PDB file of C-alpha atoms in Angstrom:
ATOM      1  CA  MET A1345     100.323  91.670  68.158  1.00  0.00           C
ATOM      2  CA  THR A1346      99.632  88.434  69.610  1.00  0.00           C
ATOM      3  CA  ALA A1347      98.911  87.802  73.343  1.00  0.00           C
ATOM      4  CA  SER A1348     102.088  85.638  73.719  1.00  0.00           C
ATOM      5  CA  GLN A1349     104.133  88.302  72.214  1.00  0.00           C
ATOM      6  CA  LEU A1350     102.896  90.958  74.497  1.00  0.00           C
ATOM      7  CA  ASP A1351     103.179  88.769  77.551  1.00  0.00           C
ATOM      8  CA  TRP A1352     106.648  87.737  76.726  1.00  0.00           C
ATOM      9  CA  TYR A1353     107.831  91.306  76.237  1.00  0.00           C
ATOM     10  CA  LEU A1354     106.210  92.892  79.317  1.00  0.00           C
ATOM     11  CA  GLN A1355     107.412  89.977  81.547  1.00  0.00           C
ATOM     12  CA  ILE A1356     110.816  89.185  80.108  1.00  0.00           C
ATOM     13  CA  ASN A1357     112.287  92.052  78.131  1.00  0.00           C
ATOM     14  CA  LEU A1358     110.764  95.307  79.254  1.00  0.00           C
ATOM     15  CA  LYS A1359     113.519  97.565  81.053  1.00  0.00           C
ATOM     16  CA  ALA A1360     113.457 100.508  83.380  1.00  0.00           C
ATOM     17  CA  ARG A1361     115.294 102.560  80.773  1.00  0.00           C
ATOM     18  CA  GLN A1362     112.293 101.850  78.467  1.00  0.00           C
ATOM     19  CA  LEU A1363     109.955 103.031  81.084  1.00  0.00           C
ATOM     20  CA  ARG A1364     111.882 106.129  81.809  1.00  0.00           C
ATOM     21  CA  LEU A1365     111.873 106.783  77.877  1.00  0.00           C
ATOM     22  CA  LEU A1366     107.922 106.394  77.765  1.00  0.00           C
ATOM     23  CA  VAL A1367     107.589 108.871  80.547  1.00  0.00           C
ATOM     24  CA  ALA A1368     109.794 111.349  79.046  1.00  0.00           C
ATOM     25  CA  LEU A1369     108.301 111.195  75.744  1.00  0.00           C
ATOM     26  CA  ASP A1370     104.911 111.739  77.285  1.00  0.00           C
ATOM     27  CA  ASP A1371     106.284 114.738  79.383  1.00  0.00           C
ATOM     28  CA  PHE A1372     107.971 116.594  76.517  1.00  0.00           C
ATOM     29  CA  GLY A1373     106.335 115.213  73.487  1.00  0.00           C
ATOM     30  CA  ASN A1374     109.392 115.978  71.518  1.00  0.00           C
ATOM     31  CA  LEU A1375     112.182 113.701  70.593  1.00  0.00           C
ATOM     32  CA  LYS A1376     114.795 116.448  70.507  1.00  0.00           C
ATOM     33  CA  GLN A1377     114.094 117.536  74.113  1.00  0.00           C
ATOM     34  CA  VAL A1378     114.237 113.801  75.264  1.00  0.00           C
ATOM     35  CA  ALA A1379     117.266 113.486  73.360  1.00  0.00           C
ATOM     36  CA  ASP A1380     118.978 116.549  75.172  1.00  0.00           C
ATOM     37  CA  ILE A1381     118.053 115.476  78.689  1.00  0.00           C
ATOM     38  CA  SER A1382     118.967 111.888  78.059  1.00  0.00           C
ATOM     39  CA  HIS A1383     122.546 112.982  76.556  1.00  0.00           C
ATOM     40  CA  VAL A1384     121.916 111.013  73.396  1.00  0.00           C
ATOM     41  CA  THR A1385     121.173 111.782  69.755  1.00  0.00           C
ATOM     42  CA  VAL A1386     117.669 112.118  68.299  1.00  0.00           C
ATOM     43  CA  PRO A1387     118.037 109.071  66.042  1.00  0.00           C
ATOM     44  CA  ALA A1388     119.098 106.970  69.247  1.00  0.00           C
ATOM     45  CA  VAL A1389     115.703 108.014  71.006  1.00  0.00           C
ATOM     46  CA  SER A1390     113.827 107.423  67.882  1.00  0.00           C
ATOM     47  CA  LYS A1391     115.470 103.778  67.397  1.00  0.00           C
ATOM     48  CA  ALA A1392     114.790 103.205  71.209  1.00  0.00           C
ATOM     49  CA  LEU A1393     110.933 103.972  70.750  1.00  0.00           C
ATOM     50  CA  SER A1394     110.695 101.912  67.498  1.00  0.00           C
ATOM     51  CA  GLU A1395     112.347  98.880  69.099  1.00  0.00           C
ATOM     52  CA  LEU A1396     109.722  99.162  72.042  1.00  0.00           C
ATOM     53  CA  GLU A1397     106.768  99.445  69.627  1.00  0.00           C
ATOM     54  CA  LYS A1398     108.168  96.398  67.597  1.00  0.00           C
ATOM     55  CA  GLY A1399     108.733  94.381  70.576  1.00  0.00           C
ATOM     56  CA  LEU A1400     105.310  95.002  72.024  1.00  0.00           C
ATOM     57  CA  GLY A1401     103.694  94.845  68.651  1.00  0.00           C
ATOM     58  CA  LEU A1402     101.705  98.163  69.468  1.00  0.00           C
ATOM     59  CA  GLN A1403     101.985 101.751  68.375  1.00  0.00           C
ATOM     60  CA  LEU A1404     102.534 103.857  71.371  1.00  0.00           C
ATOM     61  CA  PHE A1405     102.859 107.251  69.794  1.00  0.00           C
ATOM     62  CA  THR A1406     101.467 109.152  66.765  1.00  0.00           C
ATOM     63  CA  ARG A1407     103.455 112.191  65.109  1.00  0.00           C
ATOM     64  CA  THR A1408     101.511 115.393  64.917  1.00  0.00           C
ATOM     65  CA  HIS A1409     102.226 118.805  63.983  1.00  0.00           C
ATOM     66  CA  HIS A1410     102.508 119.592  67.733  1.00  0.00           C
ATOM     67  CA  GLY A1411     104.772 116.786  68.508  1.00  0.00           C
ATOM     68  CA  LEU A1412     104.140 113.077  69.849  1.00  0.00           C
ATOM     69  CA  GLN A1413     100.981 112.225  71.028  1.00  0.00           C
ATOM     70  CA  ALA A1414     100.276 108.912  72.819  1.00  0.00           C
ATOM     71  CA  THR A1415      97.944 106.397  71.577  1.00  0.00           C
ATOM     72  CA  ALA A1416      95.386 104.694  73.769  1.00  0.00           C
ATOM     73  CA  TYR A1417      98.181 101.741  73.959  1.00  0.00           C
ATOM     74  CA  GLY A1418     100.731 104.437  74.952  1.00  0.00           C
ATOM     75  CA  GLU A1419      98.442 106.198  77.576  1.00  0.00           C
ATOM     76  CA  CYS A1420      97.911 102.939  79.217  1.00  0.00           C
ATOM     77  CA  LEU A1421     101.393 101.858  79.458  1.00  0.00           C
ATOM     78  CA  ILE A1422     102.718 105.371  80.428  1.00  0.00           C
ATOM     79  CA  ARG A1423     100.436 105.329  83.457  1.00  0.00           C
ATOM     80  CA  HIS A1424     101.680 101.894  84.633  1.00  0.00           C
ATOM     81  CA  ALA A1425     105.413 103.237  83.899  1.00  0.00           C
ATOM     82  CA  ARG A1426     105.000 106.004  86.170  1.00  0.00           C
ATOM     83  CA  ASN A1427     103.742 103.803  88.907  1.00  0.00           C
ATOM     84  CA  MET A1428     106.366 101.291  88.333  1.00  0.00           C
ATOM     85  CA  LEU A1429     109.250 104.021  88.429  1.00  0.00           C
ATOM     86  CA  VAL A1430     107.875 105.367  91.749  1.00  0.00           C
ATOM     87  CA  ASN A1431     107.901 101.816  93.197  1.00  0.00           C
ATOM     88  CA  LEU A1432     111.412 101.415  91.980  1.00  0.00           C
ATOM     89  CA  HIS A1433     112.410 104.729  93.581  1.00  0.00           C
ATOM     90  CA  HIS A1434     110.864 103.704  96.882  1.00  0.00           C
ATOM     91  CA  ALA A1435     112.507 100.246  96.826  1.00  0.00           C
ATOM     92  CA  ARG A1436     115.866 102.018  96.181  1.00  0.00           C
ATOM     93  CA  GLU A1437     115.233 104.521  99.231  1.00  0.00           C
ATOM     94  CA  GLU A1438     114.255 101.675 101.382  1.00  0.00           C
ATOM     95  CA  LEU A1439     117.326  99.504 100.396  1.00  0.00           C
ATOM     96  CA  ARG A1440     119.551 102.416 100.891  1.00  0.00           C
ATOM     97  CA  ALA A1441     118.040 103.182 104.476  1.00  0.00           C
ATOM     98  CA  ILE A1442     118.511  99.649 105.391  1.00  0.00           C
ATOM     99  CA  SER A1443     122.090  99.715 104.194  1.00  0.00           C
ATOM    100  CA  SER A1444     122.798 102.933 106.018  1.00  0.00           C
ATOM    101  CA  GLY A1445     121.190 101.784 109.270  1.00  0.00           C
ATOM    102  CA  THR A1446     118.552 104.302 109.128  1.00  0.00           C
ATOM    103  CA  GLU A1447     114.459 103.439 109.052  1.00  0.00           C
ATOM    104  CA  GLY A1448     113.357 104.910 105.677  1.00  0.00           C
ATOM    105  CA  LYS A1449     112.087 108.008 104.354  1.00  0.00           C
ATOM    106  CA  ILE A1450     108.403 109.442 104.238  1.00  0.00           C
ATOM    107  CA  HIS A1451     107.206 111.838 101.699  1.00  0.00           C
ATOM    108  CA  VAL A1452     104.370 113.873 103.053  1.00  0.00           C
ATOM    109  CA  GLY A1453     102.295 116.676 101.566  1.00  0.00           C
ATOM    110  CA  VAL A1454     100.476 119.158 103.696  1.00  0.00           C
ATOM    111  CA  PHE A1455      97.953 122.058 103.321  1.00  0.00           C
ATOM    112  CA  PRO A1456      99.371 125.314 104.708  1.00  0.00           C
ATOM    113  CA  ALA A1457      97.076 125.762 107.630  1.00  0.00           C
ATOM    114  CA  TRP A1458      98.410 122.553 108.974  1.00  0.00           C
ATOM    115  CA  THR A1459     101.932 123.278 109.243  1.00  0.00           C
ATOM    116  CA  SER A1460     101.803 125.368 112.583  1.00  0.00           C
ATOM    117  CA  ALA A1461     100.349 122.836 114.973  1.00  0.00           C
ATOM    118  CA  LEU A1462      99.174 119.270 113.731  1.00  0.00           C
ATOM    119  CA  LEU A1463     102.130 118.227 111.716  1.00  0.00           C
ATOM    120  CA  PRO A1464     105.148 119.935 113.732  1.00  0.00           C
ATOM    121  CA  SER A1465     103.850 118.129 116.855  1.00  0.00           C
ATOM    122  CA  ALA A1466     103.468 114.616 114.985  1.00  0.00           C
ATOM    123  CA  LEU A1467     106.877 115.009 113.500  1.00  0.00           C
ATOM    124  CA  ALA A1468     108.303 115.890 117.074  1.00  0.00           C
ATOM    125  CA  ARG A1469     106.719 112.636 118.195  1.00  0.00           C
ATOM    126  CA  LEU A1470     107.728 110.361 115.370  1.00  0.00           C
ATOM    127  CA  LYS A1471     111.383 111.384 115.998  1.00  0.00           C
ATOM    128  CA  GLU A1472     111.063 110.489 119.392  1.00  0.00           C
ATOM    129  CA  ARG A1473     109.832 106.920 118.697  1.00  0.00           C
ATOM    130  CA  SER A1474     112.028 106.530 115.636  1.00  0.00           C
ATOM    131  CA  PRO A1475     114.873 108.860 115.207  1.00  0.00           C
ATOM    132  CA  GLY A1476     116.093 107.175 112.002  1.00  0.00           C
ATOM    133  CA  THR A1477     112.739 107.758 110.120  1.00  0.00           C
ATOM    134  CA  ASN A1478     113.311 110.871 107.989  1.00  0.00           C
ATOM    135  CA  VAL A1479     110.551 113.061 106.403  1.00  0.00           C
ATOM    136  CA  LEU A1480     110.352 114.973 103.363  1.00  0.00           C
ATOM    137  CA  VAL A1481     107.546 117.598 103.604  1.00  0.00           C
ATOM    138  CA  THR A1482     106.101 119.484 100.712  1.00  0.00           C
ATOM    139  CA  GLU A1483     103.540 122.433 101.122  1.00  0.00           C
ATOM    140  CA  GLY A1484     100.721 122.932  98.654  1.00  0.00           C
ATOM    141  CA  THR A1485      97.095 122.874  97.673  1.00  0.00           C
ATOM    142  CA  ILE A1486      94.706 119.806  97.313  1.00  0.00           C
ATOM    143  CA  HIS A1487      94.925 120.611  93.452  1.00  0.00           C
ATOM    144  CA  THR A1488      98.891 120.222  93.275  1.00  0.00           C
ATOM    145  CA  LEU A1489      99.172 117.550  95.961  1.00  0.00           C
ATOM    146  CA  MET A1490      96.367 115.164  95.190  1.00  0.00           C
ATOM    147  CA  PRO A1491      97.974 114.088  91.834  1.00  0.00           C
ATOM    148  CA  ASP A1492     101.266 113.280  93.557  1.00  0.00           C
ATOM    149  CA  LEU A1493      99.580 111.165  96.195  1.00  0.00           C
ATOM    150  CA  LEU A1494      97.709 109.151  93.525  1.00  0.00           C
ATOM    151  CA  GLN A1495     101.083 108.787  91.508  1.00  0.00           C
ATOM    152  CA  GLY A1496     102.916 107.632  94.505  1.00  0.00           C
ATOM    153  CA  LYS A1497     105.049 110.860  94.704  1.00  0.00           C
ATOM    154  CA  ILE A1498     104.118 111.312  98.149  1.00  0.00           C
ATOM    155  CA  ASP A1499     102.960 108.886 100.792  1.00  0.00           C
ATOM    156  CA  LEU A1500     100.553 110.811 103.028  1.00  0.00           C
ATOM    157  CA  LEU A1501      98.560 114.008 102.556  1.00  0.00           C
ATOM    158  CA  ILE A1502      97.580 116.018 105.614  1.00  0.00           C
ATOM    159  CA  GLY A1503      94.987 118.669 105.896  1.00  0.00           C
ATOM    160  CA  ARG A1504      91.386 119.556 105.438  1.00  0.00           C
ATOM    161  CA  LEU A1505      89.534 116.482 104.143  1.00  0.00           C
ATOM    162  CA  PRO A1506      87.926 116.939 100.691  1.00  0.00           C
ATOM    163  CA  PRO A1507      83.985 115.983 100.137  1.00  0.00           C
ATOM    164  CA  ARG A1508      83.421 112.416 100.693  1.00  0.00           C
ATOM    165  CA  HIS A1509      83.781 110.256  97.603  1.00  0.00           C
ATOM    166  CA  ALA A1510      85.624 112.894  95.817  1.00  0.00           C
ATOM    167  CA  HIS A1511      88.639 110.609  95.347  1.00  0.00           C
ATOM    168  CA  HIS A1512      87.679 107.046  95.122  1.00  0.00           C
ATOM    169  CA  GLU A1513      91.274 105.985  95.206  1.00  0.00           C
ATOM    170  CA  VAL A1514      92.009 107.660  98.352  1.00  0.00           C
ATOM    171  CA  ASP A1515      91.763 106.133 101.926  1.00  0.00           C
ATOM    172  CA  GLU A1516      91.361 108.691 104.892  1.00  0.00           C
ATOM    173  CA  LEU A1517      91.447 108.979 108.627  1.00  0.00           C
ATOM    174  CA  GLU A1518      89.489 111.883 110.234  1.00  0.00           C
ATOM    175  CA  LEU A1519      91.853 113.504 112.944  1.00  0.00           C
ATOM    176  CA  LEU A1520      90.711 117.069 114.112  1.00  0.00           C
ATOM    177  CA  GLU A1521      87.411 118.809 114.078  1.00  0.00           C
ATOM    178  CA  GLU A1522      89.055 122.223 114.007  1.00  0.00           C
ATOM    179  CA  PRO A1523      86.346 124.861 113.383  1.00  0.00           C
ATOM    180  CA  LEU A1524      87.000 127.892 111.166  1.00  0.00           C
ATOM    181  CA  ALA A1525      86.912 131.476 112.552  1.00  0.00           C
ATOM    182  CA  LEU A1526      87.038 135.042 111.282  1.00  0.00           C
ATOM    183  CA  MET A1527      90.158 136.854 112.488  1.00  0.00           C
ATOM    184  CA  THR A1528      92.111 139.976 112.395  1.00  0.00           C
ATOM    185  CA  GLY A1529      95.323 141.387 113.876  1.00  0.00           C
ATOM    186  CA  PRO A1530      95.313 142.648 117.583  1.00  0.00           C
ATOM    187  CA  ALA A1531      95.400 146.387 116.512  1.00  0.00           C
ATOM    188  CA  HIS A1532      92.289 145.963 114.225  1.00  0.00           C
ATOM    189  CA  PRO A1533      89.332 148.255 114.956  1.00  0.00           C
ATOM    190  CA  LEU A1534      87.142 145.294 115.550  1.00  0.00           C
ATOM    191  CA  ALA A1535      89.393 143.281 117.542  1.00  0.00           C
ATOM    192  CA  GLN A1536      88.302 144.356 120.991  1.00  0.00           C
ATOM    193  CA  LYS A1537      84.599 144.064 120.349  1.00  0.00           C
ATOM    194  CA  LYS A1538      82.692 141.521 122.530  1.00  0.00           C
ATOM    195  CA  LYS A1539      79.580 141.529 120.335  1.00  0.00           C
ATOM    196  CA  MET A1540      79.375 142.011 116.482  1.00  0.00           C
ATOM    197  CA  LYS A1541      76.984 142.143 113.737  1.00  0.00           C
ATOM    198  CA  TRP A1542      78.029 140.911 110.362  1.00  0.00           C
ATOM    199  CA  SER A1543      77.290 144.482 108.964  1.00  0.00           C
ATOM    200  CA  ASP A1544      80.337 145.439 110.957  1.00  0.00           C
ATOM    201  CA  LEU A1545      82.540 143.614 108.396  1.00  0.00           C
ATOM    202  CA  ARG A1546      81.585 145.957 105.617  1.00  0.00           C
ATOM    203  CA  ASN A1547      84.268 148.184 104.155  1.00  0.00           C
ATOM    204  CA  TYR A1548      87.530 146.294 105.547  1.00  0.00           C
ATOM    205  CA  PRO A1549      89.829 144.605 103.097  1.00  0.00           C
ATOM    206  CA  TRP A1550      90.106 140.965 103.018  1.00  0.00           C
ATOM    207  CA  VAL A1551      92.481 137.970 102.771  1.00  0.00           C
ATOM    208  CA  LEU A1552      90.686 135.469 100.462  1.00  0.00           C
ATOM    209  CA  PRO A1553      91.316 131.773  99.703  1.00  0.00           C
ATOM    210  CA  PRO A1554      92.327 131.541  95.842  1.00  0.00           C
ATOM    211  CA  THR A1555      89.194 130.989  93.679  1.00  0.00           C
ATOM    212  CA  GLY A1556      88.828 127.274  93.167  1.00  0.00           C
ATOM    213  CA  SER A1557      90.223 126.426  96.810  1.00  0.00           C
ATOM    214  CA  GLN A1558      88.169 124.423  99.196  1.00  0.00           C
ATOM    215  CA  LEU A1559      87.251 127.443 101.488  1.00  0.00           C
ATOM    216  CA  ARG A1560      86.632 130.185  98.835  1.00  0.00           C
ATOM    217  CA  ASP A1561      82.932 129.053  97.850  1.00  0.00           C
ATOM    218  CA  PRO A1562      81.885 128.456 101.301  1.00  0.00           C
ATOM    219  CA  LEU A1563      83.191 131.845 102.392  1.00  0.00           C
ATOM    220  CA  GLU A1564      81.572 133.723  99.559  1.00  0.00           C
ATOM    221  CA  ARG A1565      78.174 132.030 100.240  1.00  0.00           C
ATOM    222  CA  ILE A1566      78.241 132.691 103.859  1.00  0.00           C
ATOM    223  CA  LEU A1567      78.915 136.327 103.446  1.00  0.00           C
ATOM    224  CA  GLU A1568      76.290 136.632 100.629  1.00  0.00           C
ATOM    225  CA  ARG A1569      73.818 135.260 103.227  1.00  0.00           C
ATOM    226  CA  HIS A1570      74.617 137.948 105.577  1.00  0.00           C
ATOM    227  CA  GLY A1571      74.531 140.614 102.991  1.00  0.00           C
ATOM    228  CA  ILE A1572      78.345 141.363 102.830  1.00  0.00           C
ATOM    229  CA  SER A1573      79.733 141.980  99.437  1.00  0.00           C
ATOM    230  CA  LEU A1574      83.577 141.501  99.217  1.00  0.00           C
ATOM    231  CA  SER A1575      85.216 144.822  97.954  1.00  0.00           C
ATOM    232  CA  ASN A1576      87.801 144.865  95.326  1.00  0.00           C
ATOM    233  CA  ASN A1577      90.367 145.350  98.112  1.00  0.00           C
ATOM    234  CA  TYR A1578      91.742 142.024  98.966  1.00  0.00           C
ATOM    235  CA  ILE A1579      94.632 139.624  98.319  1.00  0.00           C
ATOM    236  CA  GLU A1580      94.224 135.964  97.744  1.00  0.00           C
ATOM    237  CA  THR A1581      96.786 133.290  99.407  1.00  0.00           C
ATOM    238  CA  LEU A1582      96.610 129.995 101.283  1.00  0.00           C
ATOM    239  CA  SER A1583      99.960 130.833 103.267  1.00  0.00           C
ATOM    240  CA  THR A1584      99.417 130.812 106.973  1.00  0.00           C
ATOM    241  CA  HIS A1585     102.517 132.671 107.514  1.00  0.00           C
ATOM    242  CA  LEU A1586     101.847 135.321 104.855  1.00  0.00           C
ATOM    243  CA  ILE A1587      98.115 135.853 106.120  1.00  0.00           C
ATOM    244  CA  ARG A1588      99.439 136.162 109.701  1.00  0.00           C
ATOM    245  CA  SER A1589     101.795 138.667 108.943  1.00  0.00           C
ATOM    246  CA  TYR A1590      99.595 140.741 106.799  1.00  0.00           C
ATOM    247  CA  LEU A1591      96.727 140.800 109.346  1.00  0.00           C
ATOM    248  CA  HIS A1592      99.166 142.394 111.866  1.00  0.00           C
ATOM    249  CA  MET A1593     100.082 144.977 109.390  1.00  0.00           C
ATOM    250  CA  THR A1594      96.646 145.800 108.078  1.00  0.00           C
ATOM    251  CA  ASN A1595      93.036 146.104 108.827  1.00  0.00           C
ATOM    252  CA  ALA A1596      92.130 143.116 106.726  1.00  0.00           C
ATOM    253  CA  VAL A1597      89.841 140.214 107.758  1.00  0.00           C
ATOM    254  CA  ALA A1598      90.631 136.569 107.055  1.00  0.00           C
ATOM    255  CA  MET A1599      89.063 133.151 107.656  1.00  0.00           C
ATOM    256  CA  MET A1600      91.333 130.311 109.004  1.00  0.00           C
ATOM    257  CA  ALA A1601      91.460 127.461 111.346  1.00  0.00           C
ATOM    258  CA  ALA A1602      90.923 128.614 114.836  1.00  0.00           C
ATOM    259  CA  ALA A1603      93.978 127.275 115.972  1.00  0.00           C
ATOM    260  CA  VAL A1604      95.956 129.868 113.922  1.00  0.00           C
ATOM    261  CA  ALA A1605      95.150 132.460 116.145  1.00  0.00           C
ATOM    262  CA  LYS A1606      96.912 130.861 119.018  1.00  0.00           C
ATOM    263  CA  ASP A1607     100.401 131.461 117.725  1.00  0.00           C
ATOM    264  CA  PRO A1608     102.533 132.640 120.496  1.00  0.00           C
ATOM    265  CA  ILE A1609     104.741 135.055 118.551  1.00  0.00           C
ATOM    266  CA  GLN A1610     101.994 136.601 116.175  1.00  0.00           C
ATOM    267  CA  PRO A1611      98.589 135.955 117.929  1.00  0.00           C
ATOM    268  CA  LEU A1612      95.380 137.005 116.160  1.00  0.00           C
ATOM    269  CA  LYS A1613      92.086 137.953 117.320  1.00  0.00           C
ATOM    270  CA  ILE A1614      89.204 135.726 116.603  1.00  0.00           C
ATOM    271  CA  LEU A1615      85.922 137.927 115.899  1.00  0.00           C
ATOM    272  CA  PRO A1616      82.827 137.059 117.899  1.00  0.00           C
ATOM    273  CA  LEU A1617      80.872 135.783 114.796  1.00  0.00           C
ATOM    274  CA  THR A1618      79.750 132.036 114.572  1.00  0.00           C
ATOM    275  CA  LEU A1619      80.415 130.351 111.450  1.00  0.00           C
ATOM    276  CA  PRO A1620      78.466 127.091 110.342  1.00  0.00           C
ATOM    277  CA  ARG A1621      80.484 124.067 109.717  1.00  0.00           C
ATOM    278  CA  LEU A1622      81.708 124.815 106.255  1.00  0.00           C
ATOM    279  CA  MET A1623      84.303 121.948 105.817  1.00  0.00           C
ATOM    280  CA  ARG A1624      85.055 118.593 106.693  1.00  0.00           C
ATOM    281  CA  PRO A1625      87.554 117.792 109.573  1.00  0.00           C
ATOM    282  CA  ALA A1626      91.387 117.750 109.031  1.00  0.00           C
ATOM    283  CA  GLY A1627      92.683 114.243 108.414  1.00  0.00           C
ATOM    284  CA  VAL A1628      95.364 112.197 106.780  1.00  0.00           C
ATOM    285  CA  MET A1629      95.097 110.771 103.236  1.00  0.00           C
ATOM    286  CA  TRP A1630      97.053 107.798 101.390  1.00  0.00           C
ATOM    287  CA  SER A1631      96.435 105.847  98.081  1.00  0.00           C
ATOM    288  CA  ARG A1632      94.418 102.629  98.538  1.00  0.00           C
ATOM    289  CA  ASN A1633      96.631 101.118  95.697  1.00  0.00           C
ATOM    290  CA  ARG A1634      99.960 101.238  97.767  1.00  0.00           C
ATOM    291  CA  GLN A1635     100.685  99.547 100.947  1.00  0.00           C
ATOM    292  CA  LEU A1636     101.864 102.148 103.462  1.00  0.00           C
ATOM    293  CA  THR A1637     105.418 101.641 104.640  1.00  0.00           C
ATOM    294  CA  PRO A1638     106.244 100.981 108.350  1.00  0.00           C
ATOM    295  CA  GLY A1639     107.572 104.606 108.518  1.00  0.00           C
ATOM    296  CA  ALA A1640     104.306 105.910 107.026  1.00  0.00           C
ATOM    297  CA  GLN A1641     102.192 103.883 109.389  1.00  0.00           C
ATOM    298  CA  LEU A1642     104.054 105.128 112.206  1.00  0.00           C
ATOM    299  CA  LEU A1643     103.566 108.655 111.302  1.00  0.00           C
ATOM    300  CA  VAL A1644      99.725 108.069 110.920  1.00  0.00           C
ATOM    301  CA  SER A1645      99.905 106.854 114.523  1.00  0.00           C
ATOM    302  CA  CYS A1646     101.741 109.865 115.783  1.00  0.00           C
ATOM    303  CA  LEU A1647      99.268 112.353 113.942  1.00  0.00           C
ATOM    304  CA  LYS A1648      96.315 110.270 115.687  1.00  0.00           C
ATOM    305  CA  ASP A1649      97.956 110.594 119.073  1.00  0.00           C
ATOM    306  CA  VAL A1650      98.631 114.324 118.752  1.00  0.00           C
ATOM    307  CA  ALA A1651      95.123 115.184 117.253  1.00  0.00           C
ATOM    308  CA  ASP A1652      93.465 113.329 120.220  1.00  0.00           C
ATOM    309  CA  LYS A1653      95.423 115.410 122.544  1.00  0.00           C
ATOM    310  CA  LEU A1654      94.502 118.568 120.612  1.00  0.00           C
TER     311      LEU A1654
END
């Protein structure tokens, strides 16, 4: 490989279909599977890969007993190929939006606790200001959504901010200092208590954040500090809707953002026990390696307006 050969191929001859081939080979690691999803023959896929490696003068994959394995060259090019394909997808959507008279589409990721107040109000405000800006919302956890943010599959990520400097590639804006609270359904034996001791929580079932989630360790630490052992009677979920309904049906206790208790249809009771600040505020995050579209910038502005009023 010479530098001039590599420069020429990357700048003049590299095509979008070759980028898609690289990503597919990395995803499946198998020529036959890639051939099947591409509706071509295995020899055609093998030939396309050989031509790409020959043009670059680099070996991108090695064949192993477990299938194709990307080399260091392959890993580098695949990472950039994913970014380029995302950018092409965004460009296509923006061009379609311009040609159809709309103002683009925003892909938003959100943590479950923030689907009931902050985001809906911000979306309503966005639609008032720009009816032609459309939004695709995906609910998930930081573990499922942060990779999508870094890869450009979503534009904005909304929810409880992770520890500072946990993700150096991400910019953020703090929006809402929403305290956490312990809560139950309105018919719970503890719901009408004006004063409580931590020991009153013993022997009740729990709704816990899943192991490894942002809230699980802080909750366990504070209960431990007050001598509360979690029983074996619990469920694990981050679904606000499931937790709210479950608390109405059982004597379980859960920890969530205090705003969740104010739902007019299924209100919950906040227990009179003070929690220390366990987490950072809610906020919005975006990749610092990609410029926000005008629509995404407008949604950030709407989120800030709503958070200021909340």
